[in-house]
PDB file of C-alpha atoms in Angstrom:
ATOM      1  CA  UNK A   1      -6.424   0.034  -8.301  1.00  0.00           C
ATOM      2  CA  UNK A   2      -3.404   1.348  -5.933  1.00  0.00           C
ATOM      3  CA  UNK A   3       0.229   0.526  -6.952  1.00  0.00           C
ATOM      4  CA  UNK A   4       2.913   1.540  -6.183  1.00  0.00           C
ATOM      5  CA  UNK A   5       6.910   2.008  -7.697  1.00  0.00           C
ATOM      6  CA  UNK A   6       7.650  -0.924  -5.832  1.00  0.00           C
ATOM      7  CA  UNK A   7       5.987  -3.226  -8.534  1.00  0.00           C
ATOM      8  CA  UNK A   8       9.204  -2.134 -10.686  1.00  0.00           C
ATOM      9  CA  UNK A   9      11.476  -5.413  -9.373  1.00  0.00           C
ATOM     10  CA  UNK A  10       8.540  -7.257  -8.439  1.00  0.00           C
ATOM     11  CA  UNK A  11       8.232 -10.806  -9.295  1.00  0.00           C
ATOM     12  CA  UNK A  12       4.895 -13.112  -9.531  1.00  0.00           C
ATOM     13  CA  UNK A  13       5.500 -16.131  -7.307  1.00  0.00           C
ATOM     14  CA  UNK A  14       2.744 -18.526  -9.320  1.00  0.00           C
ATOM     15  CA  UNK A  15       3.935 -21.443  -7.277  1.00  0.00           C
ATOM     16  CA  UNK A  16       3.817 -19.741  -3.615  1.00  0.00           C
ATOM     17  CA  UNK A  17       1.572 -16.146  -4.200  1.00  0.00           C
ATOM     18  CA  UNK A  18       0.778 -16.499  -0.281  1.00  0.00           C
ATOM     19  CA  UNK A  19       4.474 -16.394   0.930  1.00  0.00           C
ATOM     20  CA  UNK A  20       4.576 -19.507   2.836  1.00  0.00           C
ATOM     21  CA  UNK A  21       7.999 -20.585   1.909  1.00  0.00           C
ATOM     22  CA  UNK A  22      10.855 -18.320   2.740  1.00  0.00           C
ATOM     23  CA  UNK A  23       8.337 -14.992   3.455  1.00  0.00           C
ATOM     24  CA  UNK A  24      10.411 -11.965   3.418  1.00  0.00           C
ATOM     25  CA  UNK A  25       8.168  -8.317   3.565  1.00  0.00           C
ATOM     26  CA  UNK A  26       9.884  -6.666   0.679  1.00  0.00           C
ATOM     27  CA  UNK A  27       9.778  -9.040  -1.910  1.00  0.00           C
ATOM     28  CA  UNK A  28       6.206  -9.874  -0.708  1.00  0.00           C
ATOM     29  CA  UNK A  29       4.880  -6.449  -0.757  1.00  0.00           C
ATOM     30  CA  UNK A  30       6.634  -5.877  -4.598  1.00  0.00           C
ATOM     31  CA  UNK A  31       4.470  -9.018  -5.458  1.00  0.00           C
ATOM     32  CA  UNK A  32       1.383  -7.358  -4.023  1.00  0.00           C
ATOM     33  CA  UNK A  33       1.644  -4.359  -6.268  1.00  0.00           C
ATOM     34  CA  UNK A  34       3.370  -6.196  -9.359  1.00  0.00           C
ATOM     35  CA  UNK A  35      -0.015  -8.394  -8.701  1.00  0.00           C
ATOM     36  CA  UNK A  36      -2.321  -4.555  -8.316  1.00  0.00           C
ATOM     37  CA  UNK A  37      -0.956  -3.340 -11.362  1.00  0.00           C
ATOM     38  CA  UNK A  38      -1.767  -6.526 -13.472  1.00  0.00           C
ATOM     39  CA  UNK A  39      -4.876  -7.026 -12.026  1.00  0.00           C
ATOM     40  CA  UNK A  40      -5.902  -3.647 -13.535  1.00  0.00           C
ATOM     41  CA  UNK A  41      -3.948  -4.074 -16.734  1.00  0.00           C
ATOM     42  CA  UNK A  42      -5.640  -7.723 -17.000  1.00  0.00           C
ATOM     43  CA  UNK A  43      -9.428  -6.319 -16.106  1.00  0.00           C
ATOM     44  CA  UNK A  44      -9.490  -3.561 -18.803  1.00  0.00           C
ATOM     45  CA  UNK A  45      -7.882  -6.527 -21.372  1.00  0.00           C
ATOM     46  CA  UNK A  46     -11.028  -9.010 -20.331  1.00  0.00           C
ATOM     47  CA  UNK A  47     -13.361  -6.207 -20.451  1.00  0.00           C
ATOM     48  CA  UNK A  48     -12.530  -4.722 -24.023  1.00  0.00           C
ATOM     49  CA  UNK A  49     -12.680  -8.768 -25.087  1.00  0.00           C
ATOM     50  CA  UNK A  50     -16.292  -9.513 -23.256  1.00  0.00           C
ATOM     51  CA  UNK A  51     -17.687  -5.656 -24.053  1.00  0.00           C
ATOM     52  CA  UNK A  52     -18.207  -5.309 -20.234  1.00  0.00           C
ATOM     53  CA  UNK A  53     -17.722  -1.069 -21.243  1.00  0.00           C
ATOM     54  CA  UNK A  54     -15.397  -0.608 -17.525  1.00  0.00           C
ATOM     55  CA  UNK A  55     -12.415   1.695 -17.809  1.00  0.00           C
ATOM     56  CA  UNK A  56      -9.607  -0.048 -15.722  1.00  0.00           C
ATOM     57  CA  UNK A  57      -6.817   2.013 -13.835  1.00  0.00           C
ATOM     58  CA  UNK A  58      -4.102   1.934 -11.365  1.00  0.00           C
ATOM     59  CA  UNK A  59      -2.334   4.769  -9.570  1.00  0.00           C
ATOM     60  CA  UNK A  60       0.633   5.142  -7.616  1.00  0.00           C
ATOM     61  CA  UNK A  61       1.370   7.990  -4.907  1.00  0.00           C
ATOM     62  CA  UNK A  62       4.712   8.396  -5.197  1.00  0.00           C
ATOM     63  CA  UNK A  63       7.234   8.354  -2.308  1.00  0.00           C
ATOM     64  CA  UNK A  64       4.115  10.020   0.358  1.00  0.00           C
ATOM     65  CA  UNK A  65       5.639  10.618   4.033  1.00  0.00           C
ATOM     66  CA  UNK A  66       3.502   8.572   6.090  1.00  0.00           C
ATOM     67  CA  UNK A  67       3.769   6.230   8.259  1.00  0.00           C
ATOM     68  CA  UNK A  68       4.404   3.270   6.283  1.00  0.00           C
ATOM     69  CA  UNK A  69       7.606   5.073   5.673  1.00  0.00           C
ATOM     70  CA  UNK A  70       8.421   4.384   9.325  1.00  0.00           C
ATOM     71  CA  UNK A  71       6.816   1.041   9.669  1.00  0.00           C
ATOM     72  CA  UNK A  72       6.361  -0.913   6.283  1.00  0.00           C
ATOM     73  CA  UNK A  73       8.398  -3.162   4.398  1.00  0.00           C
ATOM     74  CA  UNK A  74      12.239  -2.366   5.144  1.00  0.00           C
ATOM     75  CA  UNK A  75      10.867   0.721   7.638  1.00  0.00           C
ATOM     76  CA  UNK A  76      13.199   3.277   6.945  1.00  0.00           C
ATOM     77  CA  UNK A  77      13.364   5.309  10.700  1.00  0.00           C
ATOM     78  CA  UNK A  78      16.561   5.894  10.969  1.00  0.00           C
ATOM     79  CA  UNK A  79      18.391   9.101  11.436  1.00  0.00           C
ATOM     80  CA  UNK A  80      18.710   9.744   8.274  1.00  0.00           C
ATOM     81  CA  UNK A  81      15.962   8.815   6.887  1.00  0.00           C
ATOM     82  CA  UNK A  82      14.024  11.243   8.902  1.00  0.00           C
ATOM     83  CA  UNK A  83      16.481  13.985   8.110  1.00  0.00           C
ATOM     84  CA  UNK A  84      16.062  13.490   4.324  1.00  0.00           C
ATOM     85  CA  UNK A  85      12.826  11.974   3.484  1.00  0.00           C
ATOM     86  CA  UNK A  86      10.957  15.149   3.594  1.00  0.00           C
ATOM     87  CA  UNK A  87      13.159  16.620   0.673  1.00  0.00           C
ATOM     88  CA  UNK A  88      12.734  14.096  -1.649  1.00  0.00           C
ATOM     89  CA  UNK A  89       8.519  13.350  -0.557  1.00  0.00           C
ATOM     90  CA  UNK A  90       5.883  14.626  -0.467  1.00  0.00           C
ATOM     91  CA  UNK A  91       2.573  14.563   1.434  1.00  0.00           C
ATOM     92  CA  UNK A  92       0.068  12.136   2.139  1.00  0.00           C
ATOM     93  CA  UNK A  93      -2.489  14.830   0.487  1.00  0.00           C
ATOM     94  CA  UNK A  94      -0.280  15.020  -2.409  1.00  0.00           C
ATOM     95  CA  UNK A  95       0.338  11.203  -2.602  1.00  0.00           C
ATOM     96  CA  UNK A  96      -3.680  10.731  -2.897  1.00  0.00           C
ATOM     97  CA  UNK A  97      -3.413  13.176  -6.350  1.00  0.00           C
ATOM     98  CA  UNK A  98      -2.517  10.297  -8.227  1.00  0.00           C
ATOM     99  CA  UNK A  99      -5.660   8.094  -7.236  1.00  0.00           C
ATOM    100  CA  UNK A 100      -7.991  11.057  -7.127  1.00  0.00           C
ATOM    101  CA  UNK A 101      -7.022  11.869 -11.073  1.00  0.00           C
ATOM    102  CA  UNK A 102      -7.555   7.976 -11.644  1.00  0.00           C
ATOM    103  CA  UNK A 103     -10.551   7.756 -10.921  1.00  0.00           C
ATOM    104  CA  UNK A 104     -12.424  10.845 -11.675  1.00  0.00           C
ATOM    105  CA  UNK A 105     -10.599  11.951 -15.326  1.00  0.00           C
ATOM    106  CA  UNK A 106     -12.949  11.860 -17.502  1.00  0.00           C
ATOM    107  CA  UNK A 107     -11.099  10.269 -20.068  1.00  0.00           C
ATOM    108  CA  UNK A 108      -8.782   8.063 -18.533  1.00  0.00           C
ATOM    109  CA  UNK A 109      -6.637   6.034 -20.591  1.00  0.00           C
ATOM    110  CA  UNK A 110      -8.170   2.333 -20.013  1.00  0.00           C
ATOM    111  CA  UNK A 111      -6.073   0.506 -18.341  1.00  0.00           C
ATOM    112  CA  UNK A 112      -3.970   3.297 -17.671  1.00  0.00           C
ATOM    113  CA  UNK A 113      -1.269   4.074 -14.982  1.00  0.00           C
ATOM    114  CA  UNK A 114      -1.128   7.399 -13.211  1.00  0.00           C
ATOM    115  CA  UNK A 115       1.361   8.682 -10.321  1.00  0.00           C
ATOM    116  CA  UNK A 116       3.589  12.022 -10.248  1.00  0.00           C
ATOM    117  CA  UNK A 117       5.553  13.414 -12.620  1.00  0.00           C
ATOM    118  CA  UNK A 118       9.044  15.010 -11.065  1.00  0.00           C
ATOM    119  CA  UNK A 119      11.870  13.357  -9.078  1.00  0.00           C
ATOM    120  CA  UNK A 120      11.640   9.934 -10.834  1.00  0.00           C
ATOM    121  CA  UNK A 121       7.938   9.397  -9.641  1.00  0.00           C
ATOM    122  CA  UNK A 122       8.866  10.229  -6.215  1.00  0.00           C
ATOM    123  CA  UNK A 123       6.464  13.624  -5.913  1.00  0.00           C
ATOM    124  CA  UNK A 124       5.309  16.002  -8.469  1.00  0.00           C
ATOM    125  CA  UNK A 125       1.242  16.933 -10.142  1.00  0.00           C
ATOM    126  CA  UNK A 126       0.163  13.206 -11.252  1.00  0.00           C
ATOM    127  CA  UNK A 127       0.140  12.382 -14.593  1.00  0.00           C
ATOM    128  CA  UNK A 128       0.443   9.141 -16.397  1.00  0.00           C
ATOM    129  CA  UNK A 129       3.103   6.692 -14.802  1.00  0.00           C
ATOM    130  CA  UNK A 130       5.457   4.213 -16.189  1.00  0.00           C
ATOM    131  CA  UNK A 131       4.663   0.515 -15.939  1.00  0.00           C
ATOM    132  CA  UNK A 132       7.385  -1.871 -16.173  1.00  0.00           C
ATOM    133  CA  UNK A 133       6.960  -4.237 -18.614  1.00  0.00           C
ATOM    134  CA  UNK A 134       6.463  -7.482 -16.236  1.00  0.00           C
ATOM    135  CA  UNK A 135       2.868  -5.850 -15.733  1.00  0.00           C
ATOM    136  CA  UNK A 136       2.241  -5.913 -18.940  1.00  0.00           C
ATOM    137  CA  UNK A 137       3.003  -9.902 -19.462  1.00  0.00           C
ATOM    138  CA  UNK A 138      -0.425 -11.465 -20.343  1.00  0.00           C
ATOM    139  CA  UNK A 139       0.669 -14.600 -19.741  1.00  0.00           C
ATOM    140  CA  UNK A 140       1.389 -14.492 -16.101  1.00  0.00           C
ATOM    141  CA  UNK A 141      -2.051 -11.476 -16.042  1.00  0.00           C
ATOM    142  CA  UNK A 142      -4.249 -14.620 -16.548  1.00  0.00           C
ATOM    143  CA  UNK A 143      -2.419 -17.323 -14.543  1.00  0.00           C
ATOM    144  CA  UNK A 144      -2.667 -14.970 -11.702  1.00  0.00           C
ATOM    145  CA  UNK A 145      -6.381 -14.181 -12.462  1.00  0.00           C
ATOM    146  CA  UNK A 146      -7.114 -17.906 -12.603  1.00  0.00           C
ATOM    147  CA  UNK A 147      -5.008 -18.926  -9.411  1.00  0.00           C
ATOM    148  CA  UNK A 148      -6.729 -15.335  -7.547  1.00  0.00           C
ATOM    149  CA  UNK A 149     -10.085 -16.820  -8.255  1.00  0.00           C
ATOM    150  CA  UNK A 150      -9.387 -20.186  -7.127  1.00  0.00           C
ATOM    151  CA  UNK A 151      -7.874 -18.784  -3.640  1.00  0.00           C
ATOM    152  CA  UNK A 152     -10.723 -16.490  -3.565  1.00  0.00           C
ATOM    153  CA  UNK A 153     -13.780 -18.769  -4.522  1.00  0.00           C
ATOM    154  CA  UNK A 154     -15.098 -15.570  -7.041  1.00  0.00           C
ATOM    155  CA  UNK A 155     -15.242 -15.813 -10.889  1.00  0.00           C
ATOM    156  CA  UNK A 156     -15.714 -12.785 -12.773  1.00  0.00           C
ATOM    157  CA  UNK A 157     -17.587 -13.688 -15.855  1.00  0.00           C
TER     158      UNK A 157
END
């Protein structure tokens, strides 16, 4: 599953997850990977209770200079930005690391979080990644499993 930093300060609107009321892209795109981290977090929890054998995990890349640096949430394309970026990211090659050691370690912490390991998370050699502890809420992990599936139409066993 692909995270990102962002889900730090990301909140799980239960009442609105679509946005329809008051949509704003930050906030919305926190949500989306609060709502990738837990997802993970909540599949490796249902799959340890039901014996299903997966191994769960999420990655993040970092702060990777791409173009969703320019034109996601909040772009940042300013002068600046552009001047100063590149010192504290790194590449889009380097940003996959994170998701590449994910999914092919061999043993993988289940349900475990991986994304670099210098500047605060920014850039670095992946390694495991802190998740903040709203990911970790099982409460809200199920209610958003339950309301997923109903906006979806698929049940997972």
């Amino acid at each position: 599953h692909l995270s990102s930093m962002a889900h730090h300060g990301g909140r799980i609107r239960l009442d609105d997850l679509n946005h329809t009321r008051g949509y704003r892209p930050w906030p919305v795109y926190q949500q989306s990977k609060l709502a990738m981290l837990m997802f993970a977090v909540e599949l490796q929890r249902r799959s340890d209770a039901h014996g299903w054998g997966l191994t769960s995990v999420a990655a993040h890349p970092g702060v990777a200079n791409t173009d969703l640096m320019a034109n996601g949430p909040g772009g940042l394309a300013g002068f600046g930005a552009r001047l100063f970026l590149p010192l504290l990211t790194h590449s889009a090659a380097a940003g996959a690391l994170p998701s590449l050691m994910a999914a092919t370690l061999p043993d993988a912490t289940p349900g475990g979080y991986y994304g670099p390991q210098a500047l605060g998370e920014w850039r670095g050699p992946p390694g495991p990644a802190r998740i903040d502890p709203a990911a970790l809420d099982p409460d809200v992990a199920r209610r958003l499993w339950v309301e997923s599936e109903r906006l979806t139409g698929v049940r997972y066993g």
